[in-house]
Tab-separated table of C-alpha atoms in Angstrom:
chain	number	residue	atom	x	y	z
A	96	UNK	CA	51.211	26.002	-148.722
A	97	UNK	CA	49.009	26.026	-145.937
A	98	UNK	CA	46.904	28.600	-147.354
A	99	UNK	CA	46.975	27.027	-150.534
A	100	UNK	CA	45.450	23.154	-148.462
A	101	UNK	CA	43.080	25.420	-146.685
A	102	UNK	CA	41.938	27.285	-149.835
A	103	UNK	CA	41.736	23.251	-152.104
A	104	UNK	CA	39.624	22.013	-149.407
A	105	UNK	CA	37.222	25.014	-148.862
A	106	UNK	CA	36.494	24.377	-152.663
A	107	UNK	CA	36.467	20.836	-152.278
A	108	UNK	CA	33.778	21.464	-149.460
A	109	UNK	CA	32.278	23.689	-151.784
A	110	UNK	CA	32.227	20.787	-154.580
A	111	UNK	CA	30.677	18.449	-152.331
A	112	UNK	CA	27.960	21.024	-151.304
A	113	UNK	CA	27.441	22.916	-154.385
A	114	UNK	CA	23.259	23.489	-154.585
A	115	UNK	CA	23.330	22.899	-158.202
A	116	UNK	CA	23.389	19.352	-157.967
A	117	UNK	CA	21.765	16.306	-157.961
A	118	UNK	CA	20.999	15.442	-154.124
A	119	UNK	CA	21.623	18.113	-152.492
A	120	UNK	CA	18.618	20.244	-151.819
A	121	UNK	CA	17.726	23.569	-148.911
A	122	UNK	CA	15.039	19.959	-147.924
A	123	UNK	CA	17.498	17.409	-148.610
A	124	UNK	CA	20.662	18.378	-147.003
A	125	UNK	CA	20.376	18.129	-143.661
A	126	UNK	CA	17.726	15.136	-142.754
A	127	UNK	CA	19.819	12.951	-145.285
A	128	UNK	CA	21.225	9.817	-143.929
A	129	UNK	CA	24.328	9.121	-144.335
A	130	UNK	CA	25.083	5.033	-145.269
A	131	UNK	CA	26.929	3.167	-143.610
A	132	UNK	CA	30.467	1.865	-144.416
A	133	UNK	CA	29.499	-1.233	-142.785
A	134	UNK	CA	25.952	-1.673	-144.363
A	135	UNK	CA	27.249	-1.931	-147.420
A	136	UNK	CA	27.209	-4.837	-148.852
A	137	UNK	CA	25.810	-7.781	-148.482
A	138	UNK	CA	27.125	-10.638	-145.638
A	139	UNK	CA	30.572	-11.598	-146.845
A	140	UNK	CA	32.858	-11.264	-143.613
A	141	UNK	CA	35.177	-7.965	-144.330
A	142	UNK	CA	32.831	-4.440	-145.553
A	143	UNK	CA	33.247	-2.932	-148.245
A	144	UNK	CA	35.303	-3.448	-150.992
A	145	UNK	CA	38.316	-0.266	-150.567
A	146	UNK	CA	40.027	1.687	-152.986
A	147	UNK	CA	43.180	2.093	-151.272
A	148	UNK	CA	44.687	4.332	-153.220
A	149	UNK	CA	48.703	4.240	-152.742
A	150	UNK	CA	51.273	4.786	-155.417
A	151	UNK	CA	51.446	2.185	-158.799
A	152	UNK	CA	53.222	-0.439	-157.184
A	153	UNK	CA	53.987	-1.860	-161.174
A	154	UNK	CA	57.441	-0.938	-162.218
A	155	UNK	CA	58.300	-1.677	-159.240
A	156	UNK	CA	57.276	-5.758	-159.115
A	157	UNK	CA	58.693	-5.545	-163.291
A	158	UNK	CA	61.732	-5.308	-162.095
A	159	UNK	CA	62.414	-7.624	-159.801
A	160	UNK	CA	60.128	-9.775	-162.014
A	161	UNK	CA	62.776	-9.060	-164.579
A	162	UNK	CA	65.670	-9.017	-162.121
A	163	UNK	CA	64.753	-12.930	-160.920
A	164	UNK	CA	64.119	-13.946	-164.764
A	165	UNK	CA	66.929	-12.438	-166.026
A	166	UNK	CA	69.042	-13.842	-162.735
A	167	UNK	CA	68.398	-17.161	-163.551
A	168	UNK	CA	68.285	-17.401	-166.754
A	169	UNK	CA	71.960	-18.533	-167.201
A	170	UNK	CA	72.092	-19.088	-163.086
A	171	UNK	CA	70.291	-22.126	-163.194
A	172	UNK	CA	72.256	-23.584	-166.371
A	173	UNK	CA	75.701	-22.564	-164.639
A	174	UNK	CA	74.703	-23.710	-161.424
A	175	UNK	CA	74.144	-27.422	-161.902
A	176	UNK	CA	76.841	-27.952	-164.533
A	177	UNK	CA	78.772	-26.498	-161.330
A	178	UNK	CA	76.598	-28.995	-158.853
A	179	UNK	CA	76.929	-31.621	-161.698
A	180	UNK	CA	80.772	-31.313	-161.976
A	181	UNK	CA	81.099	-31.681	-157.933
A	182	UNK	CA	79.369	-34.146	-157.841
A	183	UNK	CA	79.969	-37.174	-160.136
A	184	UNK	CA	83.549	-35.669	-161.414
A	185	UNK	CA	85.246	-34.662	-158.537
A	186	UNK	CA	88.748	-32.967	-157.631
A	187	UNK	CA	91.544	-34.143	-158.668
A	188	UNK	CA	94.007	-35.087	-155.623
A	189	UNK	CA	97.997	-34.152	-155.724
A	190	UNK	CA	100.569	-37.514	-156.707
A	191	UNK	CA	103.875	-36.861	-157.440
A	192	UNK	CA	105.013	-37.262	-161.002
A	193	UNK	CA	106.223	-40.625	-161.539
A	194	UNK	CA	109.721	-40.968	-163.693
A	195	UNK	CA	110.191	-39.972	-166.628
A	196	UNK	CA	106.567	-38.854	-167.613
A	197	UNK	CA	106.242	-34.919	-168.426
A	198	UNK	CA	102.370	-34.015	-167.353
A	199	UNK	CA	100.859	-31.725	-169.419
A	200	UNK	CA	100.155	-28.153	-168.670
A	201	UNK	CA	96.174	-29.006	-167.350
A	202	UNK	CA	96.925	-32.010	-165.185
A	203	UNK	CA	98.875	-28.733	-162.765
A	204	UNK	CA	95.916	-28.149	-161.575
A	205	UNK	CA	93.256	-29.424	-159.005
A	206	UNK	CA	88.974	-28.929	-159.701
A	207	UNK	CA	87.923	-30.175	-163.322
A	208	UNK	CA	86.684	-26.587	-164.516
A	209	UNK	CA	89.673	-25.388	-164.324
A	210	UNK	CA	91.339	-28.048	-165.917
A	211	UNK	CA	88.708	-27.735	-168.244
A	212	UNK	CA	89.286	-23.665	-169.208
A	213	UNK	CA	93.119	-24.968	-169.505
A	214	UNK	CA	92.994	-27.475	-171.849
A	215	UNK	CA	90.424	-26.383	-174.279
A	216	UNK	CA	90.881	-21.758	-173.770
A	217	UNK	CA	94.079	-20.870	-172.493
A	218	UNK	CA	97.916	-21.750	-174.402
A	219	UNK	CA	99.943	-23.553	-172.840
A	220	UNK	CA	101.263	-20.783	-170.575
A	221	UNK	CA	105.407	-21.984	-171.783
A	222	UNK	CA	103.903	-20.735	-174.198
A	223	UNK	CA	102.895	-17.041	-172.614
A	224	UNK	CA	106.390	-17.076	-171.306
A	225	UNK	CA	107.687	-17.700	-174.563
A	226	UNK	CA	105.705	-14.706	-176.836
A	227	UNK	CA	106.399	-12.363	-173.898
A	228	UNK	CA	110.673	-13.277	-173.737
A	229	UNK	CA	110.680	-12.531	-177.846
A	230	UNK	CA	108.478	-9.594	-177.451
A	231	UNK	CA	111.358	-7.979	-174.802
A	232	UNK	CA	113.629	-9.646	-177.387
A	233	UNK	CA	112.287	-7.803	-179.879
A	234	UNK	CA	112.335	-4.825	-178.266
A	235	UNK	CA	114.987	-5.207	-176.549
A	236	UNK	CA	116.747	-5.056	-180.729
A	237	UNK	CA	115.093	-1.870	-181.012
A	238	UNK	CA	116.198	-0.392	-178.709
A	239	UNK	CA	120.247	-1.322	-179.856
A	240	UNK	CA	119.424	-0.700	-182.685
A	241	UNK	CA	118.220	3.191	-182.262
A	242	UNK	CA	121.089	3.188	-180.004
A	243	UNK	CA	123.566	2.763	-182.523
A	244	UNK	CA	122.269	4.086	-185.220
A	245	UNK	CA	123.039	7.928	-182.993
A	246	UNK	CA	125.882	6.146	-182.275
A	247	UNK	CA	127.613	5.516	-186.539
A	248	UNK	CA	124.973	9.110	-186.839
A	249	UNK	CA	127.390	10.848	-184.727
A	250	UNK	CA	130.646	8.725	-186.018
A	251	UNK	CA	129.871	9.811	-190.265
A	252	UNK	CA	129.353	13.364	-189.560
A	253	UNK	CA	132.624	13.672	-187.507
A	254	UNK	CA	135.346	12.025	-189.961
A	255	UNK	CA	133.154	11.973	-193.206
A	256	UNK	CA	134.190	8.933	-194.498
A	257	UNK	CA	131.186	6.975	-194.966
A	258	UNK	CA	127.848	6.934	-197.293
A	259	UNK	CA	125.713	9.430	-194.399
A	260	UNK	CA	126.419	13.745	-194.643
A	261	UNK	CA	127.804	13.653	-198.151
A	262	UNK	CA	126.835	16.998	-199.986
A	263	UNK	CA	127.206	16.670	-204.299
A	264	UNK	CA	129.350	19.664	-205.193
A	265	UNK	CA	130.138	20.513	-208.237
A	266	UNK	CA	131.552	18.830	-211.208
A	267	UNK	CA	135.276	19.968	-211.407
A	268	UNK	CA	135.083	20.226	-215.517
A	269	UNK	CA	132.569	23.292	-214.607
A	270	UNK	CA	135.428	25.282	-213.030
A	271	UNK	CA	136.985	27.594	-215.048
A	272	UNK	CA	139.810	28.579	-215.123
A	273	UNK	CA	141.197	31.063	-216.732
A	274	UNK	CA	140.826	33.703	-214.638
A	275	UNK	CA	144.389	32.059	-212.615
A	276	UNK	CA	145.917	30.840	-216.449
A	277	UNK	CA	147.381	34.318	-215.662
A	278	UNK	CA	148.819	35.565	-212.270
A	279	UNK	CA	149.205	39.348	-212.083
A	280	UNK	CA	146.435	39.485	-214.259
B	139	UNK	CA	92.914	-21.919	-146.078
B	140	UNK	CA	89.860	-25.524	-145.756
B	141	UNK	CA	91.173	-28.836	-147.603
B	142	UNK	CA	94.986	-28.457	-148.481
B	143	UNK	CA	96.833	-30.776	-149.611
B	144	UNK	CA	99.697	-31.870	-148.469
B	145	UNK	CA	101.881	-35.541	-147.721
B	146	UNK	CA	100.759	-36.439	-144.358
B	147	UNK	CA	103.470	-38.210	-143.943
B	148	UNK	CA	106.123	-35.365	-143.418
B	149	UNK	CA	103.945	-32.811	-142.078
B	150	UNK	CA	102.293	-35.942	-138.974
B	151	UNK	CA	100.143	-34.461	-136.296
B	152	UNK	CA	101.650	-35.387	-133.149
B	153	UNK	CA	100.310	-37.884	-131.090
B	154	UNK	CA	97.465	-37.024	-128.572
B	155	UNK	CA	98.972	-37.275	-125.030
B	156	UNK	CA	93.753	-36.752	-123.465
B	157	UNK	CA	94.920	-36.946	-120.323
B	158	UNK	CA	91.691	-39.615	-118.802
B	159	UNK	CA	89.441	-38.501	-116.304
B	160	UNK	CA	88.800	-37.089	-113.465
B	161	UNK	CA	85.179	-36.247	-113.000
B	162	UNK	CA	84.260	-35.559	-109.234
B	163	UNK	CA	80.908	-33.704	-109.104
B	164	UNK	CA	77.886	-35.970	-110.289
B	165	UNK	CA	76.585	-33.466	-112.421
B	166	UNK	CA	76.711	-34.095	-116.161
B	167	UNK	CA	79.591	-32.518	-118.131
B	168	UNK	CA	77.706	-29.503	-119.824
B	169	UNK	CA	81.175	-29.488	-122.784
B	170	UNK	CA	80.434	-33.460	-123.096
B	171	UNK	CA	76.877	-32.670	-124.055
B	172	UNK	CA	77.997	-29.942	-126.301
B	173	UNK	CA	80.317	-31.821	-128.509
B	174	UNK	CA	77.631	-35.372	-128.691
B	175	UNK	CA	74.866	-32.349	-129.952
B	176	UNK	CA	77.567	-30.996	-132.507
B	177	UNK	CA	78.630	-34.833	-133.160
B	178	UNK	CA	74.962	-35.755	-134.205
B	179	UNK	CA	73.327	-31.664	-135.679
B	180	UNK	CA	76.676	-31.101	-137.980
B	181	UNK	CA	79.275	-34.224	-138.259
B	182	UNK	CA	77.908	-37.034	-138.786
B	183	UNK	CA	75.403	-36.212	-141.587
B	184	UNK	CA	78.355	-33.391	-143.527
B	185	UNK	CA	80.255	-37.221	-142.933
B	186	UNK	CA	77.792	-39.373	-144.328
B	187	UNK	CA	76.872	-36.405	-147.757
B	188	UNK	CA	80.867	-37.091	-147.932
B	189	UNK	CA	81.365	-40.541	-147.882
B	190	UNK	CA	77.931	-41.178	-150.906
B	191	UNK	CA	80.030	-38.325	-152.857
B	192	UNK	CA	82.630	-40.389	-152.371
B	193	UNK	CA	81.339	-42.980	-153.165
B	194	UNK	CA	79.859	-41.567	-156.242
B	195	UNK	CA	83.329	-40.853	-157.674
B	196	UNK	CA	84.853	-43.271	-156.870
B	197	UNK	CA	87.187	-44.782	-159.343
B	198	UNK	CA	87.445	-41.706	-161.532
B	199	UNK	CA	89.744	-40.349	-159.786
B	200	UNK	CA	92.530	-38.185	-161.603
B	201	UNK	CA	95.363	-35.977	-160.039
B	202	UNK	CA	96.841	-33.636	-160.241
B	203	UNK	CA	100.614	-33.224	-159.966
B	204	UNK	CA	103.129	-30.117	-158.205
B	205	UNK	CA	104.936	-28.663	-160.814
B	206	UNK	CA	108.462	-28.379	-161.089
B	207	UNK	CA	110.326	-25.157	-162.534
B	208	UNK	CA	113.727	-25.206	-164.162
B	209	UNK	CA	117.121	-23.136	-161.824
B	210	UNK	CA	117.378	-20.151	-164.664
B	211	UNK	CA	120.320	-17.425	-164.171
B	212	UNK	CA	119.431	-15.326	-161.301
B	213	UNK	CA	119.324	-11.477	-162.104
B	214	UNK	CA	122.963	-10.412	-161.168
B	215	UNK	CA	124.489	-13.438	-162.869
B	216	UNK	CA	122.438	-11.467	-166.488
B	217	UNK	CA	124.619	-8.835	-167.979
B	218	UNK	CA	123.749	-5.247	-168.720
B	219	UNK	CA	120.986	-4.890	-170.914
B	220	UNK	CA	119.637	-8.631	-171.530
B	221	UNK	CA	116.321	-7.763	-171.355
B	222	UNK	CA	115.138	-11.533	-171.312
B	223	UNK	CA	117.611	-12.910	-168.842
B	224	UNK	CA	116.425	-9.786	-166.963
B	225	UNK	CA	112.406	-11.258	-167.636
B	226	UNK	CA	113.163	-15.677	-166.603
B	227	UNK	CA	115.589	-14.368	-163.926
B	228	UNK	CA	112.562	-11.315	-163.020
B	229	UNK	CA	110.345	-14.258	-162.889
B	230	UNK	CA	111.549	-16.735	-161.216
B	231	UNK	CA	111.632	-14.041	-158.485
B	232	UNK	CA	108.357	-13.717	-157.700
B	233	UNK	CA	108.328	-17.653	-158.328
B	234	UNK	CA	109.974	-17.867	-154.768
B	235	UNK	CA	108.808	-15.122	-153.478
B	236	UNK	CA	104.775	-16.754	-153.923
B	237	UNK	CA	106.815	-20.072	-152.148
B	238	UNK	CA	108.632	-17.938	-149.575
B	239	UNK	CA	104.725	-16.725	-148.629
B	240	UNK	CA	103.243	-19.950	-148.495
B	241	UNK	CA	106.660	-21.263	-145.799
B	242	UNK	CA	105.611	-18.855	-143.765
B	243	UNK	CA	101.341	-19.724	-144.178
B	244	UNK	CA	102.303	-22.714	-143.372
B	245	UNK	CA	104.845	-22.119	-140.053
B	246	UNK	CA	101.294	-20.079	-139.368
B	247	UNK	CA	99.627	-22.818	-139.440
B	248	UNK	CA	101.325	-25.251	-137.448
B	249	UNK	CA	101.827	-22.215	-134.231
B	250	UNK	CA	97.364	-22.568	-134.858
B	251	UNK	CA	97.352	-26.133	-135.280
B	252	UNK	CA	100.233	-26.392	-132.029
B	253	UNK	CA	97.645	-23.334	-130.469
B	254	UNK	CA	94.646	-26.013	-130.382
B	255	UNK	CA	96.064	-28.632	-129.694
B	256	UNK	CA	97.580	-28.296	-126.239
B	257	UNK	CA	94.732	-25.338	-124.993
B	258	UNK	CA	95.659	-24.427	-122.214
B	259	UNK	CA	99.509	-25.398	-122.157
B	260	UNK	CA	100.130	-23.895	-125.249
B	261	UNK	CA	102.722	-21.199	-124.030
B	262	UNK	CA	105.388	-24.338	-122.444
B	263	UNK	CA	104.960	-26.339	-125.734
B	264	UNK	CA	104.540	-24.525	-128.072
B	265	UNK	CA	108.106	-22.815	-127.732
B	266	UNK	CA	109.599	-24.856	-130.721
B	267	UNK	CA	106.893	-23.850	-132.796
B	268	UNK	CA	106.876	-20.385	-132.438
B	269	UNK	CA	110.647	-19.936	-132.038
B	270	UNK	CA	111.172	-22.085	-136.034
B	271	UNK	CA	108.137	-19.290	-136.375
B	272	UNK	CA	109.657	-15.869	-134.881
B	273	UNK	CA	113.590	-17.066	-137.291
B	274	UNK	CA	111.386	-17.415	-140.444
B	275	UNK	CA	109.533	-14.138	-140.790
B	276	UNK	CA	112.320	-12.407	-139.716
B	277	UNK	CA	114.027	-13.827	-142.484
B	278	UNK	CA	111.342	-12.581	-144.606
B	279	UNK	CA	110.443	-9.044	-143.473
B	280	UNK	CA	114.271	-8.807	-143.890
B	281	UNK	CA	114.430	-10.077	-146.807
B	282	UNK	CA	110.765	-9.211	-148.538
B	283	UNK	CA	109.644	-5.799	-146.023
B	284	UNK	CA	108.494	-3.342	-147.303
B	285	UNK	CA	108.981	-3.263	-151.076
B	286	UNK	CA	105.576	-2.901	-151.668
B	287	UNK	CA	102.412	-3.903	-153.950
B	288	UNK	CA	105.512	-3.171	-157.399
B	289	UNK	CA	107.864	-5.165	-155.877
B	290	UNK	CA	110.565	-7.115	-157.956
B	291	UNK	CA	113.536	-8.238	-158.133
B	292	UNK	CA	115.102	-5.480	-158.817
B	293	UNK	CA	114.126	-2.957	-155.859
B	294	UNK	CA	115.038	-6.811	-153.586
B	295	UNK	CA	117.993	-6.756	-155.160
B	296	UNK	CA	118.867	-3.427	-153.897
B	297	UNK	CA	117.109	-3.743	-150.688
B	298	UNK	CA	119.462	-6.867	-150.058
B	299	UNK	CA	122.646	-3.485	-151.031
B	300	UNK	CA	121.607	-1.396	-147.998
B	301	UNK	CA	121.325	-4.391	-146.031
B	302	UNK	CA	124.583	-5.282	-147.215
B	303	UNK	CA	125.687	-1.816	-146.803
B	304	UNK	CA	124.760	-1.537	-143.458
B	305	UNK	CA	125.513	-4.329	-142.305
B	306	UNK	CA	129.528	-3.600	-143.436
B	307	UNK	CA	129.563	-0.010	-141.397
B	308	UNK	CA	128.340	-2.215	-138.660
């Protein structure tokens, strides 16, 4: 690796001092003056404008730009809405349930956005509860039916007096009774 | 938790018993300076902001209520195999679990408030709150103690059965 960099720097040196290049006469080589960087541009202060060699920051900046854009695209409206609701509408206060009044299911929450979501988006928790109970009851009936089915199969197979586990026999008119007519045949 | 809504008549703050000032030096009191600094830099702006917001919001207040649930038959009162009854008992047990957690939290809050009020004389004056909290946590641990994250009414019932068996053995 070091050997490679030495070769590379040697090649660069050779390229720079290539005698075939313009301005590299033997006569000029020893007497030419290298221009100083401070003396090049005229009178605007901080020296020559340099081309600083560094990796491209375009992709990084593009990423940050897009990140800020997409975050603020929904972030600013959401923050504005939440600020408006908290400043101008305000949270509810706790109160005793008046006599004979059944509060709506959204009136059990404090923050107005929670109340809004509960009122417009979610179902009433009573409905969710009843749905769950209905699902539990259906599964319970299925389980009971399966157990009853097994018991009925067992009983019918054992006793033989039910409609299941019957085997169709041949009709008795097909039986040939003629060998049985004479006993000592 | 900040800003808890509770009835100020039910959980009243006790009357202040701060003794009168008995200054014996001529130097300014740094605690007084610090408290005045805090008041003018933090307390006053925050209070003014709150009053400003309240004046914007005045009059349009809505209310919210504390939901009360009907008592349903317990897990011990359900017939075997009646899974709907099991479900309702389980939901009731979970609500009671949450209520018990909040009770313990309120007692903790009381101890903290008492400690803050009394300051250096807390070990002497807060003994009642500490006693209440000890009783409550003992009861809570014996009932809900090591049930874990997947606690359920059945597991709690089995734990109670174990407790009763051990109590009978002893």
